[in-house]
Coordinates of C-alpha atoms in Angstrom, one line a residue:
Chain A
X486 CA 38.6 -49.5 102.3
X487 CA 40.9 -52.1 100.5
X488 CA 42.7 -51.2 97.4
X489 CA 41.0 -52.4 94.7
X490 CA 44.7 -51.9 92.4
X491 CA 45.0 -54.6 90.0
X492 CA 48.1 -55.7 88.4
X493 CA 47.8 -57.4 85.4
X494 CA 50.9 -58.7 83.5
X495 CA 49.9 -58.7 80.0
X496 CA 50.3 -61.4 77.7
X497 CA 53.4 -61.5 75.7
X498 CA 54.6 -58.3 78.0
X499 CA 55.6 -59.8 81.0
X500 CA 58.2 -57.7 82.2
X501 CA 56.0 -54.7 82.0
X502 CA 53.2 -55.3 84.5
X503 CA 50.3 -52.8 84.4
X504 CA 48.4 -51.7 87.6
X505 CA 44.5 -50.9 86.9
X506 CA 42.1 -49.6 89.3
X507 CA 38.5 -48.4 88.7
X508 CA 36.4 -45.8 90.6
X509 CA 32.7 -44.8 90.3
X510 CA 31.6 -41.2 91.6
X511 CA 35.3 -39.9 91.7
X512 CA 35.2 -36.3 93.8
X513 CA 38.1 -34.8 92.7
X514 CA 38.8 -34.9 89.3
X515 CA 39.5 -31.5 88.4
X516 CA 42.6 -31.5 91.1
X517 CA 43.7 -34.8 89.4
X518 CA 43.8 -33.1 85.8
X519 CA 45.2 -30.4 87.3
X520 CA 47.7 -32.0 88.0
X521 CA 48.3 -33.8 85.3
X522 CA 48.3 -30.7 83.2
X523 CA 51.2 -29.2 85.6
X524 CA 53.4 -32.3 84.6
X525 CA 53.6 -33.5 88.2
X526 CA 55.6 -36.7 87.7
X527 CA 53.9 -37.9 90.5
X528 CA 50.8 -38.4 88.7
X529 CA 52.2 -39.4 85.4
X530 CA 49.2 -41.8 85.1
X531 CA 46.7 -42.3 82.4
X532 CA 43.3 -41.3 83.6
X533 CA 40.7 -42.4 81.5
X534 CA 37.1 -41.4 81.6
X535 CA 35.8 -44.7 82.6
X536 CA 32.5 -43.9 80.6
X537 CA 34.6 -44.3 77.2
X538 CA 35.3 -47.6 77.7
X539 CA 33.2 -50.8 76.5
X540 CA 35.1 -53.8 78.2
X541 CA 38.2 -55.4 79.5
X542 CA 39.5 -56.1 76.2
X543 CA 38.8 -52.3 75.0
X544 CA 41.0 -51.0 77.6
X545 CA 43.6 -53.3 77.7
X546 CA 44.1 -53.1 74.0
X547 CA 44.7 -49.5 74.3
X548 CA 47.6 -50.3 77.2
X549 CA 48.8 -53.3 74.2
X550 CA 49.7 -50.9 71.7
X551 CA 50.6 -48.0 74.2
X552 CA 53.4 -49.6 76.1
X553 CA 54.4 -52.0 72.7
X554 CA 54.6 -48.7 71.1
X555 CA 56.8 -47.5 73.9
X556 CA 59.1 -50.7 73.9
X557 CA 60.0 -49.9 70.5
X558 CA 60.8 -46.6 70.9
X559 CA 57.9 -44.9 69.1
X560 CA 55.5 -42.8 71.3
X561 CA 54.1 -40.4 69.8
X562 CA 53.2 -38.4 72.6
X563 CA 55.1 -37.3 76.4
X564 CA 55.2 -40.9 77.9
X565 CA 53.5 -44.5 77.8
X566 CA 50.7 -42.8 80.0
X567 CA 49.7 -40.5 77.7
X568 CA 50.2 -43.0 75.4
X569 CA 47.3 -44.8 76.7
X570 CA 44.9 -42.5 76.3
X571 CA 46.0 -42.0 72.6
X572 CA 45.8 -45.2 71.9
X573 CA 42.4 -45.2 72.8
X574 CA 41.7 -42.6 70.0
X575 CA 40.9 -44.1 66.6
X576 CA 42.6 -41.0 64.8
X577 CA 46.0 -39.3 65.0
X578 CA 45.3 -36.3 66.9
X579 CA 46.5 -36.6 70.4
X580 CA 44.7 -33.3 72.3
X581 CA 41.3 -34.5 70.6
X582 CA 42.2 -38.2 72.2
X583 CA 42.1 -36.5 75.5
X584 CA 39.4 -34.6 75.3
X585 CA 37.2 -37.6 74.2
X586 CA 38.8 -40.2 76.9
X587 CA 41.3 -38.4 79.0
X588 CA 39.8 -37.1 82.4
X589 CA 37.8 -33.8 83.0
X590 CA 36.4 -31.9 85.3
X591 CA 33.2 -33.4 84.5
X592 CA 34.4 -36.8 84.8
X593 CA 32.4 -39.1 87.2
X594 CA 34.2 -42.7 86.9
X595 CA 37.7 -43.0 86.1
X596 CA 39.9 -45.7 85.5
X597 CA 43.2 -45.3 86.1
X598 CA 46.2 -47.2 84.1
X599 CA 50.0 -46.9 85.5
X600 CA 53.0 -49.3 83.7
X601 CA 55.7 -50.6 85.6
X602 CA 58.2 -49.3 83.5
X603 CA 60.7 -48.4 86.2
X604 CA 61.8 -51.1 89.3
X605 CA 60.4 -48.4 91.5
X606 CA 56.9 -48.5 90.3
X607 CA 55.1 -51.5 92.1
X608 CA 51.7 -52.4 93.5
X609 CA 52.8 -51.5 96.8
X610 CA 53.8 -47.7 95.4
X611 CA 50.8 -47.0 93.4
X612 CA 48.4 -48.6 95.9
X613 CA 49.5 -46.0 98.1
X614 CA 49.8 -43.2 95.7
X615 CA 46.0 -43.8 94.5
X616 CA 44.8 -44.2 98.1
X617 CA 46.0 -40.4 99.4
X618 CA 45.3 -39.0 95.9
X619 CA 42.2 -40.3 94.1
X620 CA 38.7 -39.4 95.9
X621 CA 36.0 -41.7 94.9
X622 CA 34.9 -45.6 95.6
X623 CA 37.4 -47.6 94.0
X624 CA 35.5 -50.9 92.0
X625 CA 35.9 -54.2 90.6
X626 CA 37.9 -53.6 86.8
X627 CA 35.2 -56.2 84.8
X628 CA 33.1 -56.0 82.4
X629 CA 30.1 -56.2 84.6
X630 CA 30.9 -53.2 86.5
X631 CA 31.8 -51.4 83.0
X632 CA 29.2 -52.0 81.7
X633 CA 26.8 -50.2 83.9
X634 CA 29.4 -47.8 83.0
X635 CA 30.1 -47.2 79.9
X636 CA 28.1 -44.3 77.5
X637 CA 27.4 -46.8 74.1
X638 CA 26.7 -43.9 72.3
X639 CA 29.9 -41.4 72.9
X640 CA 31.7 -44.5 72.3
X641 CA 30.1 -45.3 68.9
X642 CA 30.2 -41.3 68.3
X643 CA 33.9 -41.4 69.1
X644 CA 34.9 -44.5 66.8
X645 CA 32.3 -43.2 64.2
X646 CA 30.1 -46.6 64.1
X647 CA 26.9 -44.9 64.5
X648 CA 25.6 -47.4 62.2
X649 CA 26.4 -50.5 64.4
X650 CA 23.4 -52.1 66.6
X651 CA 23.6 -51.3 69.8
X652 CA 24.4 -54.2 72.7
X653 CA 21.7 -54.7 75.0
X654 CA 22.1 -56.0 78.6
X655 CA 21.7 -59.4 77.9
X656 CA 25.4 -61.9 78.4
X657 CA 26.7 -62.7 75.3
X658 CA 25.4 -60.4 73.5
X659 CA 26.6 -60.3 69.8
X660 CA 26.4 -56.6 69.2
X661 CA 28.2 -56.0 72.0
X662 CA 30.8 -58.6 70.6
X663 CA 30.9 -56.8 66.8
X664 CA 30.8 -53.3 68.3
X665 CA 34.1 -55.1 70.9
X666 CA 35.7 -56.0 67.4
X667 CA 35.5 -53.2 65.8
X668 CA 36.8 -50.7 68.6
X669 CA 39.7 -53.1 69.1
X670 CA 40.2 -53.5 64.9
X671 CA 40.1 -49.3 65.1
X672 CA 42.8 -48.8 68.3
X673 CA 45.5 -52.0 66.1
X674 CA 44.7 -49.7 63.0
X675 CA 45.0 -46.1 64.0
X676 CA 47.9 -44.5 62.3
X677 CA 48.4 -47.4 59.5
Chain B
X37 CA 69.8 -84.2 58.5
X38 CA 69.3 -80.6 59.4
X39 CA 66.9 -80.1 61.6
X40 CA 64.1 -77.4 60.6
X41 CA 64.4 -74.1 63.1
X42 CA 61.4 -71.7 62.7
X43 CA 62.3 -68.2 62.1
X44 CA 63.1 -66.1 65.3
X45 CA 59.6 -64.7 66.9
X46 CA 59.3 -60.6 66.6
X47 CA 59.3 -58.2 69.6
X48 CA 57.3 -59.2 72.2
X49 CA 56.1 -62.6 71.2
X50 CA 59.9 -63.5 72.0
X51 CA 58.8 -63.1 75.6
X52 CA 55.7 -65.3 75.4
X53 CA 54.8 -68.1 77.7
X54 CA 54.2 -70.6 76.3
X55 CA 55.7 -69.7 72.9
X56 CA 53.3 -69.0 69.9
X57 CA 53.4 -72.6 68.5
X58 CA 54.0 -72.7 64.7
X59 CA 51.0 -74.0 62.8
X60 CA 51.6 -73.4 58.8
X61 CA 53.7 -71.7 56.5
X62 CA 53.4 -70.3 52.8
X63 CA 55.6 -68.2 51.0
X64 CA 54.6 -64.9 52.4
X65 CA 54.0 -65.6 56.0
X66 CA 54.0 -68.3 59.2
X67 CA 50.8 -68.7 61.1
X68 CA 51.1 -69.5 64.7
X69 CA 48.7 -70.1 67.7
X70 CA 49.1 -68.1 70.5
X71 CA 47.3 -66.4 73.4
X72 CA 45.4 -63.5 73.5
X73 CA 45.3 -60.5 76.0
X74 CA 43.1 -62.4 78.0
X75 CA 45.4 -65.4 78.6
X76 CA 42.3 -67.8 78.5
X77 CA 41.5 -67.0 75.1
X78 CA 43.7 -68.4 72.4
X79 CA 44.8 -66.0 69.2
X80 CA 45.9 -66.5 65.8
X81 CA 49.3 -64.5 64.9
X82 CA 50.1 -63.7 61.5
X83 CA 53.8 -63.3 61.0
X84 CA 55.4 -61.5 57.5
X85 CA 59.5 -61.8 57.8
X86 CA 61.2 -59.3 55.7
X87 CA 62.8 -60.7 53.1
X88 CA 66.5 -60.7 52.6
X89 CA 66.7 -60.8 49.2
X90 CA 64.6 -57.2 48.4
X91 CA 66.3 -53.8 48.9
X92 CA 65.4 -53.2 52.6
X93 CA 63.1 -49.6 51.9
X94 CA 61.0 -51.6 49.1
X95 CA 61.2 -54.3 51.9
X96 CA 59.6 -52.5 54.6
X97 CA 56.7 -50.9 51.9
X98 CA 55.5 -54.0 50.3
X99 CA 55.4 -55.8 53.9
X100 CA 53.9 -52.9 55.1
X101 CA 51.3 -52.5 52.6
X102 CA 50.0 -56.0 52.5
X103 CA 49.7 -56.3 56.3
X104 CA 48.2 -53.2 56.4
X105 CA 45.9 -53.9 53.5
X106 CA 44.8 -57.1 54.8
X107 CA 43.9 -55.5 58.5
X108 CA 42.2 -53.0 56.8
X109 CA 39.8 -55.2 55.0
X110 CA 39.2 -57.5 58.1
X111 CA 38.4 -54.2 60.0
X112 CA 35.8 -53.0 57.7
X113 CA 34.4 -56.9 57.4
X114 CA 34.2 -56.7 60.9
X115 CA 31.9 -53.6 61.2
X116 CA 29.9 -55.1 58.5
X117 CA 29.2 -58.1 60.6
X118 CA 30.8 -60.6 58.3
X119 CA 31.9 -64.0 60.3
X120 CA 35.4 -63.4 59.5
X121 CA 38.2 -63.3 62.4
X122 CA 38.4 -60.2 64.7
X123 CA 41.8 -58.1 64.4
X124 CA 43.3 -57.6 67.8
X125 CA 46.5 -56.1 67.4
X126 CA 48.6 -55.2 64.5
X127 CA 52.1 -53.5 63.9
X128 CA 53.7 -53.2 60.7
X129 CA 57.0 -50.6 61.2
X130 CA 59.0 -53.7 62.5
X131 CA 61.7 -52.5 65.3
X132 CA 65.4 -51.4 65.0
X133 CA 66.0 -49.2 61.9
X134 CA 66.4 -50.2 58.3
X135 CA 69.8 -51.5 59.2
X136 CA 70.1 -54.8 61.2
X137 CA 66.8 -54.4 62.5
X138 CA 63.6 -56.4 62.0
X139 CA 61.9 -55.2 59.0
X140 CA 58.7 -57.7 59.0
X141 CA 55.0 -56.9 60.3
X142 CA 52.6 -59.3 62.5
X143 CA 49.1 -59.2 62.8
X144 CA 47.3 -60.9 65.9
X145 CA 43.3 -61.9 65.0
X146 CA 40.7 -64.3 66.6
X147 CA 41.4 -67.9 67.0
X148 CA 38.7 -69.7 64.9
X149 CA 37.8 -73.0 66.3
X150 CA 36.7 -76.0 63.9
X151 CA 38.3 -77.7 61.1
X152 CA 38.4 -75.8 57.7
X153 CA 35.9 -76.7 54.6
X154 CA 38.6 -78.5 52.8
X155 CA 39.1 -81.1 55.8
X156 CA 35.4 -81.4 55.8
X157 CA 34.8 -82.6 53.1
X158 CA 37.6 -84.6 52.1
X159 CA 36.4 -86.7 55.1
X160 CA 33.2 -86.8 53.4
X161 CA 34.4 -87.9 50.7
X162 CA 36.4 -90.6 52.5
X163 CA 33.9 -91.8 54.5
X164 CA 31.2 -92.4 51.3
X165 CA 33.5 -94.0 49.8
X166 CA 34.3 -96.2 52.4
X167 CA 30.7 -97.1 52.9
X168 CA 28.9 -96.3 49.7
X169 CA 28.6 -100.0 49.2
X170 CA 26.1 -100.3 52.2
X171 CA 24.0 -96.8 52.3
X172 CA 21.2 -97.2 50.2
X173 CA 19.4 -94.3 48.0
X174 CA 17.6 -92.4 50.8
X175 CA 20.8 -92.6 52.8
X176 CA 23.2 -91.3 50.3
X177 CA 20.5 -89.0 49.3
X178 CA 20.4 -87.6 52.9
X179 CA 24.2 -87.7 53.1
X180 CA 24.4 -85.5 49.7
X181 CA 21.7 -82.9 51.3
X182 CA 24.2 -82.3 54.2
X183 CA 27.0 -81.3 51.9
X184 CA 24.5 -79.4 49.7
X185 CA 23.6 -77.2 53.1
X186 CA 27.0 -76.7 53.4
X187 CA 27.8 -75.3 50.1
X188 CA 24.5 -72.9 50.6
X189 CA 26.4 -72.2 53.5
X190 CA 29.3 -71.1 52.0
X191 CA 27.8 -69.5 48.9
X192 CA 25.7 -67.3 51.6
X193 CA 29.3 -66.4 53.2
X194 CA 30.9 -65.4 50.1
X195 CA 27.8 -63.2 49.1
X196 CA 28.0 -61.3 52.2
X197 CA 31.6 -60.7 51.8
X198 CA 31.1 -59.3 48.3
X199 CA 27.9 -57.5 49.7
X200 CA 30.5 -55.8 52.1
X201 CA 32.6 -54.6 49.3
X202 CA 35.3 -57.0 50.3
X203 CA 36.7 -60.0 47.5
X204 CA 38.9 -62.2 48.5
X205 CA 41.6 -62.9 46.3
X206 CA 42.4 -66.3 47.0
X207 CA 38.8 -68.5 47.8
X208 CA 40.0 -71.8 48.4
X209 CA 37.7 -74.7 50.7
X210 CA 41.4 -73.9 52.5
X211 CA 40.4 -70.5 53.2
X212 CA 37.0 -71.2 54.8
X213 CA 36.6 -72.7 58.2
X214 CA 33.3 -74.2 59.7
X215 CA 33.0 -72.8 63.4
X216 CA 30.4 -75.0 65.7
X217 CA 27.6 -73.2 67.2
X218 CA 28.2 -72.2 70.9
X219 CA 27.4 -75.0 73.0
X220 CA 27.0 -77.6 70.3
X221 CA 28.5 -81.1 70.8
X222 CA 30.5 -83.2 68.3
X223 CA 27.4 -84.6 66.8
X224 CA 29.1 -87.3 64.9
X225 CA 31.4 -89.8 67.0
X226 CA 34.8 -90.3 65.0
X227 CA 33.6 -93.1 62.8
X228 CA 30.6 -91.2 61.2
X229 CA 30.3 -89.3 58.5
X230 CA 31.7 -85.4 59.7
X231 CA 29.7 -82.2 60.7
X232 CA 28.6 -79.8 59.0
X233 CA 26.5 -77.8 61.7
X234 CA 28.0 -74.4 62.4
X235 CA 29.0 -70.8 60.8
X236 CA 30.8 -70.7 57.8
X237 CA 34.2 -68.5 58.4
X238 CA 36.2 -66.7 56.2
X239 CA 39.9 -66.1 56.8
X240 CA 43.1 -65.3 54.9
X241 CA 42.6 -62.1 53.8
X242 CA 46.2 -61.3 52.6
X243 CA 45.3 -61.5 49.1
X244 CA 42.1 -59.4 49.3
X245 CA 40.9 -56.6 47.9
X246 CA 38.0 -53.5 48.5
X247 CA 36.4 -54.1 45.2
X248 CA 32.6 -53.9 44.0
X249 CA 33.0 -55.2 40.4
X250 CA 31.4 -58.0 39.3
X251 CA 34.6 -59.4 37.5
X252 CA 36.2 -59.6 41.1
X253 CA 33.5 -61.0 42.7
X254 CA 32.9 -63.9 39.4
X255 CA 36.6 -64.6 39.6
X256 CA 36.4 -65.5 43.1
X257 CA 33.5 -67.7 42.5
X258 CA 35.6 -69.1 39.7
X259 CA 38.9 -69.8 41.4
X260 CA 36.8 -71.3 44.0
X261 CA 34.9 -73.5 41.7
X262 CA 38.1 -74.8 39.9
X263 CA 39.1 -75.5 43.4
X264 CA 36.6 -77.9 44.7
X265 CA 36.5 -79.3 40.9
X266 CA 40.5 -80.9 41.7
X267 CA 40.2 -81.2 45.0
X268 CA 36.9 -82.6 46.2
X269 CA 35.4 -84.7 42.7
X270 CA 32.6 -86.1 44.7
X271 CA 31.4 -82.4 46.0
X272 CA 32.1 -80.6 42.7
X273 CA 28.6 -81.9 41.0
X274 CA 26.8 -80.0 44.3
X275 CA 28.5 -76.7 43.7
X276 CA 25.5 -75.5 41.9
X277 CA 23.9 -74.7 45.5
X278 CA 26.7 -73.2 46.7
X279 CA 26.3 -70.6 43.2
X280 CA 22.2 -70.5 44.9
X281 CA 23.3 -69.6 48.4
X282 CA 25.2 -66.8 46.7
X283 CA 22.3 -65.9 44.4
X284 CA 19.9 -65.3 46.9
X285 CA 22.5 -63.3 49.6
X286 CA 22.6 -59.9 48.6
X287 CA 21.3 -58.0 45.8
X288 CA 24.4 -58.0 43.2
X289 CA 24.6 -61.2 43.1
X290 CA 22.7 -61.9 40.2
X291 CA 25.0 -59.6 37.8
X292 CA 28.4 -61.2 39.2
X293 CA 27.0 -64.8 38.6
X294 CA 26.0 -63.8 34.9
X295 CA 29.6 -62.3 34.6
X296 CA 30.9 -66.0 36.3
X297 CA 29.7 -67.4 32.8
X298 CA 32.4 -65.1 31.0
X299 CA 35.0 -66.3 33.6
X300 CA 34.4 -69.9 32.9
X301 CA 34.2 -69.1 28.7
X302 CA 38.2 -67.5 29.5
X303 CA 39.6 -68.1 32.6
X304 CA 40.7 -66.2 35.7
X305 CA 43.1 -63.9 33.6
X306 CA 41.5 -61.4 31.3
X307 CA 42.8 -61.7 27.6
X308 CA 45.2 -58.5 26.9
X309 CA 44.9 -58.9 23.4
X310 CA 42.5 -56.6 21.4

C-alpha cells in the first residue's frame, strides 16, 4: 500500500513542516502506547484518537499552538508531540488531555502528527517509520473521511458544549461550522 | 519626507508568505489581512505592540488582559451563535523575556467579507443625493424601506449580542460589517444605489464587556445612535427601526430600551454627583 503521509507546511510556520497520516481500524494500538509510555524516542509522535477530532482545521489548530508554543520556548509538557495532544485539551491538565485524545488500547482510528523539528526528520524518515510500525489502513487526512469518524458527542462532552446543535451530514452545514468555531476559539484560549 | 514603516510583525507572522498586509491602525492595535491555516482561506490578525512608554510588567498585564478579554468574549459569542468573527488563534505572553523581548499579544479571527455599515450607507447617502432630483415618491419611498431593513437588521444583531450577555463597548456603523449571503451576486452594478442583502456582523470586540445590565446595553444603543446622528444625517431619522429590530430580539430588550430614555436625558457618562 502507498503511504498515505502527508506533509503540510503550515501557514506562517514554514520551516517547521508537519507530517499527518490517518488510519481507520488500527491493530496495534496498545504496542504503540506502549511504547510511547516507555519514552522510546523512536516514537516520539503524537497519536491522537482520530474519533476526537471534528475537521482539518480542529487538528491542525492543535499542531498551531503546539509547535508555536514550542518555538517560543514554552511547552508545557515533554516535547511538541505531546504538546499536540495537549493542545487539543480545552483545560490545563495534561494526563486528563491524553486520556480524552491521546491513543488507548481501545483506540480504533488514529491520526498521527510528527513535526519536523530536526533536519533528520523528513517525509522520507517517517514514511518509513509509520510503515514498519503502525498496523491499520492508512486514509485520506480530510474532512470527509473524519467525518465518518469522528464521535460528536465525546467531542462536545470533552469541550463541555453539550448545549450546541449537533451537525448533521449535510455540506455546509452551519452547526458543524459554530461547533468548528468554538473547539478552535477553546484550543487559542486554553490556559489564558 | 519620511517614509511610514509599519511596526515589525511578531513571531511567526515574520515568516509569512505573502506578508500580513496592513489594513488599519488605532491607538491600541494594527489590523492586518492575512492567511489562515488553510492557505485558501484569508484571516484577520489583530496585533497589540507593547508600549514603550509603560513600565514593562504593567505592559505585559494590561496587553494581556485586553487581548485576552476580547478573545474571551468572541469565544463565548461564538458558542452562542452570534454572527461575529471566529477566533482562530490567539497568544498573549509575547516572546523573549521582559527585557528586550516582544511584550505585545496578537489575535488571529475570521476574515469577514463585505464592506462595513458605515460604507454602506454613506454611499447611500451619496447616491440619493446625487439623484434625489429624479426618483419620485414611490422610488425614494422604496429606497428609504431598504435602509430601514437594514437598521432592523442591525437592531436584531445588537439584541442578540446583549441576549448573549455580551455589550460592546464601542458600537459604531464602523464596527458592524454587512456579509453577503453565500452565493449571492453583487446585485447592484457600481452606479446603483448599494446592497443591503446579507448578515449583519459584529466585530471589534476590544472594548467589550460580559455585562447583563440594562445601563450597558442602553449606552450602547446610545453611543450608537449619537453615531449615525453625525455621521449619516440622512439615515439618522430611520434609526427608530433599528431601536424595533432590537425590541422584538430577545426578551430584555424592552427594560434596556426604557433605560435608553435615561441615557439620552444625561449622556453616556453617569453623573457622580449625589
Amino acid at each position: 500500500m502507498a503511504s498515505s503521509l502527508e506533509t503540510i507546511s503550515l501557514s506562517h510556520l514554514p520551516l517547521m513542516p508537519v507530517h499527518v497520516a490517518l488510519y481507520r481500524n488500527i491493530q496495534n494500538a496498545a504496542f504503540l502506547k506502549g511504547q510511547l509510555l516507555a519514552g522510546d524516542t523512536e516514537f516520539e509522535y503524537a497519536f491522537i484518537d482520530a474519533s476526537m477530532v471534528l475537521s482539518r482545521a480542529h487538528a491542525t489548530a492543535a499542531v498551531f499552538r503546539a509547535v508555536n508554543d514550542y518555538m517560543h520556548n514554552r511547552l508545557k509538557s515533554r516535547n511538541v508531540h505531546s504538546e499536540i495532544v495537549f493542545s487539543l485539551n480545552p483545560t490545563n491538565n495534561i494526563a486528563e488531555s491524553f486520556r480524552r485524545f491521546g491513543i488507548t488500547d481501545s483506540t480504533k482510528d488514529l491520526l498521527v502528527v510528527k513535526v519536523s523539528v530536526s533536519p533528520e526528520i523528513t517525509h522520507e524518515s517517517v514514511a518509513a517509520h509509520l510503515e514498519s510500525s503502525v498496523q491499520g489502513t492508512p486514509v485520506l487526512f480530510d474532512d470527509q473521511t473524519l467525518s465518518e469518524i469522528s464521535d460528536i458527542n465525546k467531542i462536545k462532552k470533552a469541550y463541555k458544549l453539550g448545549a450546541l446543535p449537533s451537525p448533521t451530514a449535510k455540506e455546509n452545514d452551519e452547526a458543524k461550522q459554530r461547533l468548528e468555531n468554538s473547539l478552535l476559539s477553546a484550543i487559542a484560549l486554553r490556559g489564558s | 519626507m519620511e517614509e511610514f514603516k509599519p511596526p515589525p510583525l511578531p513571531s511567526p507572522f515574520n515568516n509569512t508568505t505573502p506578508p500580513p498586509a496592513l489594513l488599519t491602525q488605532g491607538a491600541e492595535a494594527h489590523l492586518y489581512k492575512t492567511i489562515s491555516l488553510n492557505p485558501s482561506i484569508p484571516a484577520a490578525l489583530k496585533v497589540r505592540p507593547s508600549k514603550p512608554y509603560r513600565h514593562p510588567i504593567l505592559d505585559r498585564r494590561l496587553t494581556r488582559q485586553r487581548i485576552t478579554s476580547e478573545a474571551r468574549c468572541l469565544a463565548k459569542l461564538i458558542r452562542e451563535g452570534v454572527s461575529v468573527p471566529a477566533v482562530l488563534a490567539l497568544d498573549w505572553e509575547g516572546h523573549g523575556g521582559t527585557e528586550g523581548g516582544w511584550g505585545g499579544a496578537w489575535l488571529m479571527m475570521e476574515w469577514i467579507d463585505g464592506p462595513v455599515v458605515r460604507v454602506v450607507l454613506e454611499q447611500w447617502e451619496a447616491w440619493m443625493k446625487q439623484n434625489q432630483g429624479s426618483l419620485d415618491s414611490s422610488q425614494i419611498e422604496n429606497e428609504e424601506a431598504r435602509v430601514r431593513g437594514l437598521l432592523r437588521k442591525m437592531g436584531s444583531a445588537i439584541g442578540v449580542l446583549h441576549k448573549a450577555g455580551v455589550v460592546h463597548g464601542d458600537l459604531t456603523t464602523s464596527n458592524l460589517m454587512l456579509r453577503p449571503s453565500a452565493g449571492a451576486s453583487d446585485a447592484v452594478d457600481g452606479t446603483g444605489s448599494p446592497s443591503m442583502e446579507g448578515d449583519v456582523v459584529l466585530i471589534d470586540f476590544g472594548l467589550a464587556s460580559q455585562s447583563n445590565q440594562d445601563e450597558d446595553r442602553a449606552v450602547d444603543l446610545y453611543v450608537l445612535e449619537r453615531a449615525i446622528g453625525s455621521t449619516h444625517p440622512r439615515s439618522e431619522p430611520m434609526f427608530g427601526e433599528l431601536i424595533m429590530g432590537y425590541r422584538d430580539s430577545y426578551k430584555g430588550a424592552v427594560s434596556a430600551l426604557k433605560r435608553l430614555e435615561d441615557v439620552r436625558m444625561r449622556g453616556r457618562k453617569r453623573s457622580m454627583l449625589g
